[in-house]
mmCIF file of C-alpha atoms in Angstrom:
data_model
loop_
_atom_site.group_PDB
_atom_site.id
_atom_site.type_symbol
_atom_site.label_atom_id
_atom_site.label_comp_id
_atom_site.label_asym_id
_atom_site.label_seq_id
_atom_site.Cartn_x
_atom_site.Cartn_y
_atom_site.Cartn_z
ATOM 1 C CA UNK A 1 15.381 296.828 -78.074
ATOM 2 C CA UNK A 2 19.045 295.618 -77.982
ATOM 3 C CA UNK A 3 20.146 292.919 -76.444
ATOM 4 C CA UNK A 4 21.933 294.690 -73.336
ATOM 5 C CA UNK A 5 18.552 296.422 -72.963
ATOM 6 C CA UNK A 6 16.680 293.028 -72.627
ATOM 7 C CA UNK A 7 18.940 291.860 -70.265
ATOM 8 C CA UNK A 8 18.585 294.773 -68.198
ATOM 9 C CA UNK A 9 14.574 294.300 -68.215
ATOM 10 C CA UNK A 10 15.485 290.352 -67.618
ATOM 11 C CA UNK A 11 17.565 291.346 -64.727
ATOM 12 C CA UNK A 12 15.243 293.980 -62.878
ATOM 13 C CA UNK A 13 12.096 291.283 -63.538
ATOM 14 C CA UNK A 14 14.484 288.537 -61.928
ATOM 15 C CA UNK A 15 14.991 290.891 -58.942
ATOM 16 C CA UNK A 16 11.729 292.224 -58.311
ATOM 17 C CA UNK A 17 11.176 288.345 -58.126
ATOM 18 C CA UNK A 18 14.086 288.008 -54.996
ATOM 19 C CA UNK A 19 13.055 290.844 -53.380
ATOM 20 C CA UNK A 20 9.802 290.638 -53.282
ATOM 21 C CA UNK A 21 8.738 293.412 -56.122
ATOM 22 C CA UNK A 22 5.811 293.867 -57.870
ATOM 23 C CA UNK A 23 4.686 295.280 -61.123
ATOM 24 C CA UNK A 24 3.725 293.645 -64.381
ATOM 25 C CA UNK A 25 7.241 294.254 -65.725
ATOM 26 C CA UNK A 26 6.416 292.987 -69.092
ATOM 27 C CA UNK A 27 5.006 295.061 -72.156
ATOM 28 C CA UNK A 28 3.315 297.543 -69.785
ATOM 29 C CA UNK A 29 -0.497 296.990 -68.465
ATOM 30 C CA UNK A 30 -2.593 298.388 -71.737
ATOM 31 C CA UNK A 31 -0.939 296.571 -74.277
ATOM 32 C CA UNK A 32 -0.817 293.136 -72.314
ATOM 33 C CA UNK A 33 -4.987 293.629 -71.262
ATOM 34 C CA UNK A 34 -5.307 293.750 -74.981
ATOM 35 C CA UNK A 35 -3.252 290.453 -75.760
ATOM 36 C CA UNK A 36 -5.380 288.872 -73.123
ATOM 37 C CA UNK A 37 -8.579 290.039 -74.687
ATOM 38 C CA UNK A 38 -7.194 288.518 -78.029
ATOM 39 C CA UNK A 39 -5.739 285.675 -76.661
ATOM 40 C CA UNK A 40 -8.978 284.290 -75.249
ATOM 41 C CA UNK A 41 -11.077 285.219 -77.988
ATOM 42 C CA UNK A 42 -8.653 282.857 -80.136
ATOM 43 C CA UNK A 43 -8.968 280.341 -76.959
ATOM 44 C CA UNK A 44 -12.958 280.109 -77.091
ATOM 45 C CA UNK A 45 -12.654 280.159 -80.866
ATOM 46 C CA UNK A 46 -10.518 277.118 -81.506
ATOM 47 C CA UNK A 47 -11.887 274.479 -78.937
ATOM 48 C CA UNK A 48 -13.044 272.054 -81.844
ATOM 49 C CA UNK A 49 -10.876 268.689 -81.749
ATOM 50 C CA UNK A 50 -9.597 269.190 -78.682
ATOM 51 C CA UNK A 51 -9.325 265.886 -76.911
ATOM 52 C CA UNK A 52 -11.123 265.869 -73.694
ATOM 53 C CA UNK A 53 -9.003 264.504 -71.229
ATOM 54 C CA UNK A 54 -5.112 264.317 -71.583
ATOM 55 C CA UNK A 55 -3.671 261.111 -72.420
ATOM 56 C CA UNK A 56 -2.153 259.001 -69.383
ATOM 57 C CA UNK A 57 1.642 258.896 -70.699
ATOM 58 C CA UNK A 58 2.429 257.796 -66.865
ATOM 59 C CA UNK A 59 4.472 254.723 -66.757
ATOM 60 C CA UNK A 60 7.882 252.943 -67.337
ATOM 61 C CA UNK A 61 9.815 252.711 -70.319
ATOM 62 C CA UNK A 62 12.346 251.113 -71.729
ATOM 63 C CA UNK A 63 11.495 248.466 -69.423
ATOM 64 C CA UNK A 64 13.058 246.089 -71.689
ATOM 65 C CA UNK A 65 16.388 247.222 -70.875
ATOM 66 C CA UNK A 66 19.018 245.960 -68.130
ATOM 67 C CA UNK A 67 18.520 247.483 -64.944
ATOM 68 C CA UNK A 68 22.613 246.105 -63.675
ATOM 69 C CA UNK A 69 20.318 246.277 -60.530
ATOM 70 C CA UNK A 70 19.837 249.870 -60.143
ATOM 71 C CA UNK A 71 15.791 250.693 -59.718
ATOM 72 C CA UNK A 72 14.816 252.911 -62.952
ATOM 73 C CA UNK A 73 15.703 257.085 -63.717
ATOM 74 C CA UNK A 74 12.668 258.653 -62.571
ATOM 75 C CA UNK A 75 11.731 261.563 -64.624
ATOM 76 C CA UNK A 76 8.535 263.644 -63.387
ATOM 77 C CA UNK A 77 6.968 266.729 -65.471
ATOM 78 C CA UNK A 78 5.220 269.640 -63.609
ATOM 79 C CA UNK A 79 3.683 272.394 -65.543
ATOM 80 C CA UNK A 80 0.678 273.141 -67.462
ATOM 81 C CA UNK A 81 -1.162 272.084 -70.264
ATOM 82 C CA UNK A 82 2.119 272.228 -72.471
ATOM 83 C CA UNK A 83 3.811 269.960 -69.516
ATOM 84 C CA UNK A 84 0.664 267.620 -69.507
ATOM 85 C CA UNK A 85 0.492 266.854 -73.177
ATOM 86 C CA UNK A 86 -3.021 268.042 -74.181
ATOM 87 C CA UNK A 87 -3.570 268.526 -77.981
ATOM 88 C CA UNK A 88 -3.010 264.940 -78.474
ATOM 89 C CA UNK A 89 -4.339 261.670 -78.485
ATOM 90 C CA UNK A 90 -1.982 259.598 -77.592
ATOM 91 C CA UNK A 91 0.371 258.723 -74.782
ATOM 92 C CA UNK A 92 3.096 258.427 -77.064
ATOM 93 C CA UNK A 93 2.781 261.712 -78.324
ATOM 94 C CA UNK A 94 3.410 263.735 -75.243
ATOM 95 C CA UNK A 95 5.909 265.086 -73.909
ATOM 96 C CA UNK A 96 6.759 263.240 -71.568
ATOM 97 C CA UNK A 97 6.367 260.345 -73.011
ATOM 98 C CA UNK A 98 8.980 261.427 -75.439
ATOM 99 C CA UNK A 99 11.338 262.399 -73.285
ATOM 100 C CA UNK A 100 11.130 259.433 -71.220
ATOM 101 C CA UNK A 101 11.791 257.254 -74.408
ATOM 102 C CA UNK A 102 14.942 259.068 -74.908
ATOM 103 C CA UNK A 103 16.475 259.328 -72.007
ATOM 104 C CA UNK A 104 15.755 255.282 -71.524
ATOM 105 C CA UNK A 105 17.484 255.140 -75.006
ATOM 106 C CA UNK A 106 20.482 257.229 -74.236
ATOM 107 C CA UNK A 107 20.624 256.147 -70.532
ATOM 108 C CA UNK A 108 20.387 252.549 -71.342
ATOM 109 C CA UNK A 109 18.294 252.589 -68.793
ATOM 110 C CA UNK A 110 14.380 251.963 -67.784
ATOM 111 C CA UNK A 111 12.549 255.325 -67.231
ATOM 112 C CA UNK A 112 9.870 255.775 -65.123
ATOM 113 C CA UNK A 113 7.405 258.406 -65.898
ATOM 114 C CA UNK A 114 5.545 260.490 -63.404
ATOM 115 C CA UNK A 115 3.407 263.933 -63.939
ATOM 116 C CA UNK A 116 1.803 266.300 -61.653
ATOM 117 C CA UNK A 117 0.724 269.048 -64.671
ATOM 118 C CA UNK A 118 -1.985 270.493 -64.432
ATOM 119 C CA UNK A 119 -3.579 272.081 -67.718
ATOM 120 C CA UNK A 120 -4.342 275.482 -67.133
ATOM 121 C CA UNK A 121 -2.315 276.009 -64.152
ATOM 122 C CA UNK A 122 -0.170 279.362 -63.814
ATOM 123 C CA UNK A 123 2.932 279.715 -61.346
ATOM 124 C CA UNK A 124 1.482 279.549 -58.384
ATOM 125 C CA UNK A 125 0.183 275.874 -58.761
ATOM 126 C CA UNK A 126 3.643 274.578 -58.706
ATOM 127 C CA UNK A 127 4.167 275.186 -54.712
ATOM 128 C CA UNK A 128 1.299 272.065 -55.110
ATOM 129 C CA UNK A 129 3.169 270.087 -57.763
ATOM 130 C CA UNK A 130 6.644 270.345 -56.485
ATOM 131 C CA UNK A 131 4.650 268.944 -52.844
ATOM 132 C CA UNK A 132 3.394 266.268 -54.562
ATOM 133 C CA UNK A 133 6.213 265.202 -56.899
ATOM 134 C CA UNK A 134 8.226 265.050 -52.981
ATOM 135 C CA UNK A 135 5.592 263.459 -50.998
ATOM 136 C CA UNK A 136 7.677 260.258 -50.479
ATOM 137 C CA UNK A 137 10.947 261.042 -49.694
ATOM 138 C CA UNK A 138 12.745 258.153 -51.026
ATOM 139 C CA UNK A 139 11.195 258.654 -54.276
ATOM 140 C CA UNK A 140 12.709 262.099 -55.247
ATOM 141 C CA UNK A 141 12.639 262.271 -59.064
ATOM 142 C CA UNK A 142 16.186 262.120 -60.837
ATOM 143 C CA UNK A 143 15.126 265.349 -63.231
ATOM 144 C CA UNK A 144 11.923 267.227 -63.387
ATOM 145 C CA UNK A 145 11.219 268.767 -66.273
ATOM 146 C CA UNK A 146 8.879 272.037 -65.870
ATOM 147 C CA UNK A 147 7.273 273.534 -68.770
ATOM 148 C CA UNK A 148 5.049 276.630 -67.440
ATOM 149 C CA UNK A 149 4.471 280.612 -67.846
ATOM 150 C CA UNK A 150 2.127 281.058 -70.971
ATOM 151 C CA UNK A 151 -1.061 281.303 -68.438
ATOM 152 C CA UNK A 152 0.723 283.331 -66.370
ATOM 153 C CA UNK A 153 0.634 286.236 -69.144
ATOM 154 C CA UNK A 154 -2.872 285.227 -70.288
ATOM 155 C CA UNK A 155 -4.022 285.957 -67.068
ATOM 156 C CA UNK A 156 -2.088 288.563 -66.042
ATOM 157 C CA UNK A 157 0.417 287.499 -63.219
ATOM 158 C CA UNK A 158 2.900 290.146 -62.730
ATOM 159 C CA UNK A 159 6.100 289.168 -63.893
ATOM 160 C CA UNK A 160 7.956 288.970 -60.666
ATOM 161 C CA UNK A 161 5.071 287.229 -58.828
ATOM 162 C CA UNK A 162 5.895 284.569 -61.789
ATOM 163 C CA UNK A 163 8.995 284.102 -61.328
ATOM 164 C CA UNK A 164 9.299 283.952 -57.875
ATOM 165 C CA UNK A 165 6.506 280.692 -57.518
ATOM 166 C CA UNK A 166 9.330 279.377 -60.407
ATOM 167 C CA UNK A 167 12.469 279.815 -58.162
ATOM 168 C CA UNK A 168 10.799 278.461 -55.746
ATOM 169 C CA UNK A 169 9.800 275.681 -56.676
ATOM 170 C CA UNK A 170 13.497 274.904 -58.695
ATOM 171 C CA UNK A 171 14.907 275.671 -55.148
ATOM 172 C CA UNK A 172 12.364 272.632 -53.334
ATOM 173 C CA UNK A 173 13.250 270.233 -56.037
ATOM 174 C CA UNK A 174 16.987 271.047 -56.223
ATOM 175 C CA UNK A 175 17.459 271.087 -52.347
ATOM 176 C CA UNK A 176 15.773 267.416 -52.188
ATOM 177 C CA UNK A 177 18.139 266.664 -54.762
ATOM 178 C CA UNK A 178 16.385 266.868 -58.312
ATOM 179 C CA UNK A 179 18.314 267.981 -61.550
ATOM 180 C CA UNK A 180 15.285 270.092 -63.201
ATOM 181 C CA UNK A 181 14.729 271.264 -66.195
ATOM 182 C CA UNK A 182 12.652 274.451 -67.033
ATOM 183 C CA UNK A 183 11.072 275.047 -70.914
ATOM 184 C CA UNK A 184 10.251 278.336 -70.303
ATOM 185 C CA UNK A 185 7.589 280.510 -71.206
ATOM 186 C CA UNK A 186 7.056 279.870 -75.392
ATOM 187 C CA UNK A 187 5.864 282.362 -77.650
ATOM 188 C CA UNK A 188 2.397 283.246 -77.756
ATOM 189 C CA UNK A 189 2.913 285.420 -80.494
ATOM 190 C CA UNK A 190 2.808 282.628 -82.954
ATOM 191 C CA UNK A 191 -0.987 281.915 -82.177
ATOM 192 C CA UNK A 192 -2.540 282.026 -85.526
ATOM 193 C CA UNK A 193 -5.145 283.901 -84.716
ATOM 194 C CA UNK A 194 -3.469 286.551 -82.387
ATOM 195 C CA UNK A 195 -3.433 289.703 -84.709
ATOM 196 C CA UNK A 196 -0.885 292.487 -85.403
ATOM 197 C CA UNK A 197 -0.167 294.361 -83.515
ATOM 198 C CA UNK A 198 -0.695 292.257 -80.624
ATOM 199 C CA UNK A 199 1.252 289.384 -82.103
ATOM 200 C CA UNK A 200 4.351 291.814 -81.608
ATOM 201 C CA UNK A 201 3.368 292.155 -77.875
ATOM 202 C CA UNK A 202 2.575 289.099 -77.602
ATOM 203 C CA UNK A 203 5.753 287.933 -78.571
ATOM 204 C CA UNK A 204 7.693 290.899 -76.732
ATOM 205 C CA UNK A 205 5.876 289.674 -72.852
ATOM 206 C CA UNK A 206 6.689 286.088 -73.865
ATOM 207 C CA UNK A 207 10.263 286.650 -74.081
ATOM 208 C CA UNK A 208 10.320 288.944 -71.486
ATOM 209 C CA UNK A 209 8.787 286.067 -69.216
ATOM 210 C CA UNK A 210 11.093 283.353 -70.274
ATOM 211 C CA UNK A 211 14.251 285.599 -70.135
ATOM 212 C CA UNK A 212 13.374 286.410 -66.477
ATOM 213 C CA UNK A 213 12.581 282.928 -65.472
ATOM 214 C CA UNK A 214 16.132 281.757 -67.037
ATOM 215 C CA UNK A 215 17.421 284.013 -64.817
ATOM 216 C CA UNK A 216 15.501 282.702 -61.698
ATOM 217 C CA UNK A 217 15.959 278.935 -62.501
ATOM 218 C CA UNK A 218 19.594 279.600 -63.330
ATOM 219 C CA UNK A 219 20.284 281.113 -59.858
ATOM 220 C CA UNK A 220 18.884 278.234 -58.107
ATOM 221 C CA UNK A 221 20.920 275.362 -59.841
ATOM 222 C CA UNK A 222 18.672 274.515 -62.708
ATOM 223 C CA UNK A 223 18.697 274.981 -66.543
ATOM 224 C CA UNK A 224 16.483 276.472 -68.997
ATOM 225 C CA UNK A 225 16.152 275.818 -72.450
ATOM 226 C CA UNK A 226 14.376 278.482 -74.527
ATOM 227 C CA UNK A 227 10.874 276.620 -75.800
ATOM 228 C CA UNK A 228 9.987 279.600 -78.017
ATOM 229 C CA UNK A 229 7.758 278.961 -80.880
ATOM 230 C CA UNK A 230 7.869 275.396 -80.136
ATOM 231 C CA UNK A 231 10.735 275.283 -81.467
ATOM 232 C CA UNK A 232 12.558 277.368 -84.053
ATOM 233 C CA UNK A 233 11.475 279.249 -87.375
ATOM 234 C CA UNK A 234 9.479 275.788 -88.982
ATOM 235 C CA UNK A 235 6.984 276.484 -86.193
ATOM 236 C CA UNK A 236 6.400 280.451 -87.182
ATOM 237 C CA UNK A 237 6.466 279.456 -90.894
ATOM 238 C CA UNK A 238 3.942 276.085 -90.927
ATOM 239 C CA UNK A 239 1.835 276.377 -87.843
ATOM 240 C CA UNK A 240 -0.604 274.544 -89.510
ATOM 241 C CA UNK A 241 1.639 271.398 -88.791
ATOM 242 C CA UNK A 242 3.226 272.529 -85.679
ATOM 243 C CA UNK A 243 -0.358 273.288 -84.414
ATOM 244 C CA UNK A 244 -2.913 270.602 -82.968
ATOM 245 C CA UNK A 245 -6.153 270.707 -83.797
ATOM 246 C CA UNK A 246 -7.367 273.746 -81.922
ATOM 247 C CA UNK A 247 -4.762 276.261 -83.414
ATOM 248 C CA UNK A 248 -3.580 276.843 -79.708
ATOM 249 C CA UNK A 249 -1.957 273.527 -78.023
ATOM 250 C CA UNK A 250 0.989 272.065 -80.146
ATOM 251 C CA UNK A 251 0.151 269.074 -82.386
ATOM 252 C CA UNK A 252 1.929 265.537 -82.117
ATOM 253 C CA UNK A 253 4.835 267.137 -84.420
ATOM 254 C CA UNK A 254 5.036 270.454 -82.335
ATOM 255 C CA UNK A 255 5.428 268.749 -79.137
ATOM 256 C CA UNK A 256 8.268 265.768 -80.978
ATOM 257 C CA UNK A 257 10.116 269.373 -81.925
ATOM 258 C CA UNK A 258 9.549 270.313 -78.261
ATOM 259 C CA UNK A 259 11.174 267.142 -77.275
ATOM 260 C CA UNK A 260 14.160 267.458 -78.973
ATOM 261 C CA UNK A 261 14.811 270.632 -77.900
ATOM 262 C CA UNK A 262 15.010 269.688 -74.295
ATOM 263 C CA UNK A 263 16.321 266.052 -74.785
ATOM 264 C CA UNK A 264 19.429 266.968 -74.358
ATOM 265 C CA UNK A 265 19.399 269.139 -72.073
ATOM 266 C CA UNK A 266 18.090 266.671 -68.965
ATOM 267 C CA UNK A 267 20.279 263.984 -69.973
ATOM 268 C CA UNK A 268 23.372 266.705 -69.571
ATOM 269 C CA UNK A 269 21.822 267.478 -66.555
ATOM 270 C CA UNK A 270 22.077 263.539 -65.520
ATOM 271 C CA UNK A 271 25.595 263.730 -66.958
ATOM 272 C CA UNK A 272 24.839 261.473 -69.833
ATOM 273 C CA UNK A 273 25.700 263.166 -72.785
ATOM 274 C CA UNK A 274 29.004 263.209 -74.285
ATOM 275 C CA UNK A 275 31.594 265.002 -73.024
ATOM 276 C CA UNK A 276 32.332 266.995 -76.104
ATOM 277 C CA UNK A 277 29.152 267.780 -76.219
ATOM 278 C CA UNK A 278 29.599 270.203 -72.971
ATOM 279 C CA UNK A 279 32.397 271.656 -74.435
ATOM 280 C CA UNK A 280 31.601 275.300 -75.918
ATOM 281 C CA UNK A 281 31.428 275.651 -79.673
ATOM 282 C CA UNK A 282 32.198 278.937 -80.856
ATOM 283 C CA UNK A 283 31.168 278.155 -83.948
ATOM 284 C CA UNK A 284 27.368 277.996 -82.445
ATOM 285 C CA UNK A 285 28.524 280.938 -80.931
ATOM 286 C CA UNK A 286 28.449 279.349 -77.534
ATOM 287 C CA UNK A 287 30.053 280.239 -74.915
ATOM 288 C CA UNK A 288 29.699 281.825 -70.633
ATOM 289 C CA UNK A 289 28.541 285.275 -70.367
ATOM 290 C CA UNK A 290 26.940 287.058 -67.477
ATOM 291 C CA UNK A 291 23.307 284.992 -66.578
ATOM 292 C CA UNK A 292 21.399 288.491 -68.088
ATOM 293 C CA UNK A 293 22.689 288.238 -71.320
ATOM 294 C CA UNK A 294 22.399 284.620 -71.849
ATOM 295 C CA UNK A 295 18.923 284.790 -70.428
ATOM 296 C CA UNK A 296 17.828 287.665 -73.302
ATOM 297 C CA UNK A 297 19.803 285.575 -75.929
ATOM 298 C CA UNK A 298 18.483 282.439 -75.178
ATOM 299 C CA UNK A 299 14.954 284.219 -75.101
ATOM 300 C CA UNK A 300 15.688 285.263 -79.212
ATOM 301 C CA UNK A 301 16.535 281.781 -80.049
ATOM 302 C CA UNK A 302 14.283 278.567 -79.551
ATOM 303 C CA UNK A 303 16.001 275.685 -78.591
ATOM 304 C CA UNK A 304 19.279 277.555 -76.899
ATOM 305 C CA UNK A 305 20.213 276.097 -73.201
ATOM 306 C CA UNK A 306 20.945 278.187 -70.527
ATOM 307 C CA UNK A 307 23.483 276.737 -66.701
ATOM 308 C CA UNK A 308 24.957 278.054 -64.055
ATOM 309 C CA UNK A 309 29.251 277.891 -64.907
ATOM 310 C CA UNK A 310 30.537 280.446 -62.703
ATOM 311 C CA UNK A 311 30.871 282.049 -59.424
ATOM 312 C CA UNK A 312 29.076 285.178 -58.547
ATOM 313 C CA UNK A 313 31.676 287.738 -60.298
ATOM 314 C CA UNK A 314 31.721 291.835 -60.269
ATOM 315 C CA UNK A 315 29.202 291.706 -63.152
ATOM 316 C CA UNK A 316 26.979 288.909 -61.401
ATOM 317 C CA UNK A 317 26.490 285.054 -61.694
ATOM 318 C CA UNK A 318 27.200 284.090 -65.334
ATOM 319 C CA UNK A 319 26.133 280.829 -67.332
ATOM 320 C CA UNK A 320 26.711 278.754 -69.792
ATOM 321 C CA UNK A 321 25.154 279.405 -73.187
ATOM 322 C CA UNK A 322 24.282 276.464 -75.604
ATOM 323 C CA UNK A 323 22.777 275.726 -78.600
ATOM 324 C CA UNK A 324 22.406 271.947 -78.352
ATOM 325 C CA UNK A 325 22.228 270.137 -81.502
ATOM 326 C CA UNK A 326 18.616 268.686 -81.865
ATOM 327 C CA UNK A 327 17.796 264.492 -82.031
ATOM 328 C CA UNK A 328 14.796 262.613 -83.064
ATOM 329 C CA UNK A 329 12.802 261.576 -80.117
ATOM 330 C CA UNK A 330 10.383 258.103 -81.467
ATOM 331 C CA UNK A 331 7.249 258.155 -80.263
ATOM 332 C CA UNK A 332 7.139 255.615 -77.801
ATOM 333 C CA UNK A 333 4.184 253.989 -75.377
ATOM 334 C CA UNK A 334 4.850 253.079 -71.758
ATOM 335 C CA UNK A 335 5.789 249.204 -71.539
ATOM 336 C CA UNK A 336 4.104 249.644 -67.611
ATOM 337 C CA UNK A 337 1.440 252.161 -67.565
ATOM 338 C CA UNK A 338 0.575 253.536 -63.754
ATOM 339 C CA UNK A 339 -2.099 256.243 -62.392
ATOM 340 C CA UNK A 340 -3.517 258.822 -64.119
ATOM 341 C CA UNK A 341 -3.067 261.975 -66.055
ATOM 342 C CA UNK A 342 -4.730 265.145 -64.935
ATOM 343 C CA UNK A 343 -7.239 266.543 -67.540
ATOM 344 C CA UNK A 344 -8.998 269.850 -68.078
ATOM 345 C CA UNK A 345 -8.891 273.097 -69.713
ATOM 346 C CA UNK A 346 -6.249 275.533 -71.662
#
């Protein structure tokens, strides 16, 4: 399929989502009923080592740093499992511990770290997140970041149905005044024990997904960034590191990769990265192009960011395509730890 074509898919997904369409929209019925079947055969296969419960990453950090009287960033992540952290044992090693470490570090500034994931949840939980991440409203979060959609085609949501509880929820957050973040939908066609042919499918509704959402979160005033195979070709070609112990969640090093990958992003989003950073490289082969096609592209390429930069034009909105240069994010533990995480299944 070219790239024009995925677009076009991207697109008509995105707008079944507006206007209310429905249809699976993804690699037809049949062949996604049979990645589901293998999908949660490899699910019930690979439960050993699983930790339990998900580790409580909640907390401030960086709380060692000057405040110049200004109350600490607050970052909050909404999602599912991948959001939550699970596949790990500790705090540190989540991802939102990670990212709260490094946007202290680049910020300068303490973080405080909330979460409302929910492992296992699909879409339509996030109308309940995004309620209680703005349940106070002088606390509104600085930047959410929401990782979500892999459920979603394990159990079947249609496509549109997906992506509309997404844009929805990016809408709440962004009207209360929230930069978010969205790592979309990664690619469940690098679970190990997800066969050919279905890997192939696999792969092709997972992209489908994530272009589609890009295109929703995009049109509400957020930004994507492509999660992929969590993230880029070292995941596809030593799962057995990128992996946790069950084969399906990432491992410690998987979700540090993750990390990285979206780093940057939410601390452009807080205007904190430098500003020839924002500047369009050709040489990355950066650049604006209609929200479509940088949705599909982003979809082929782990790690690539995707922002609204224009205008509605003839052609429709177009964004900002970017392939951020990736940063080590420490592992780092909460200097104040507060509440708890959720816990629970895939």
């Amino acid at each position: 399929m070219t790239s024009m074509s995925k677009a076009r898919v991207a697109r008509r997904i995105a707008a079944g989502a507006a206007y209310g369409g429905g249809g699976i929209g993804l690699a037809g019925a049949a062949a996604v009923g049979l990645v589901v079947a293998e999908v949660q055969l490899a699910r019930r296969r690979v439960g050993v080592g699983t930790p339990d419960r998900v580790p409580n990453a909640q907390g401030l950090y960086g709380g060692t740093l000057p405040t110049a009287g200004e109350p600490p960033l607050r970052l909050v992540m909404l999602g599912d499992s991948t959001a939550a952290g699970q596949g790990v044992h500790r705090a540190g090693q989540t991802p939102g511990a990670l990212l709260a470490s490094g946007l202290a570090a680049v910020a300068e500034r303490p973080v405080r770290l909330g979460s409302v994931a929910l492992p296992g949840a699909c879409s339509d939980d996030l109308d309940r997140q995004v309620t209680l991440t703005l349940a106070d409203p002088d606390r509104v979060p600085d930047i959410c970041v929401i990782m979500v959609g892999a459920n979603d085609v394990t159990h079947r949501m249609p496509a549109t149905r997906s992506v509309r509880y997404l844009s929805a929820a990016v809408r709440r957050l962004r009207t209360a005044g929230a930069e978010v973040v969205v790592g979309t939908c990664p690619d469940l066609g690098t679970i190990e024990r997800v066969r050919q042919p279905l890997r192939w499918l696999a792969r092709r509704a997972s992209r489908q997904l994530a272009a589609a959402q890009t295109i929703g979160v995009v049109e509400q005033g957020g930004r994507t960034v492509s999660l992929g195979d969590l993230l880029g070709p070292e995941f596809a070609q030593n799962p057995r590191e990128l992996f946790g112990p069950d084969n399906y969640h990432p491992s410690a090093e998987g979700y540090a990769t993750a990390a990285m990958a979206v780093l940057p992003s939410v601390c452009a989003a807080l205007g904190l990265w430098p500003a020839e950073e924002e500047r369009p490289d050709a040489l990355r082969r950066e650049g604006f192009l209609p929200v479509a096609r940088a949705a599909a592209e982003a979809a082929e390429e782990a790690g690539t960011e995707v922002a609204a930069a224009m205008p509605t034009g003839p052609r429709g909105p177009w964004a900002l395509l970017k392939r951020r240069r990736r940063r080590r994010v420490p592992e780092a533990e909460p200097t104040s730890p507060v509440g708890g995480a959720p816990s629970g299944g895939v």
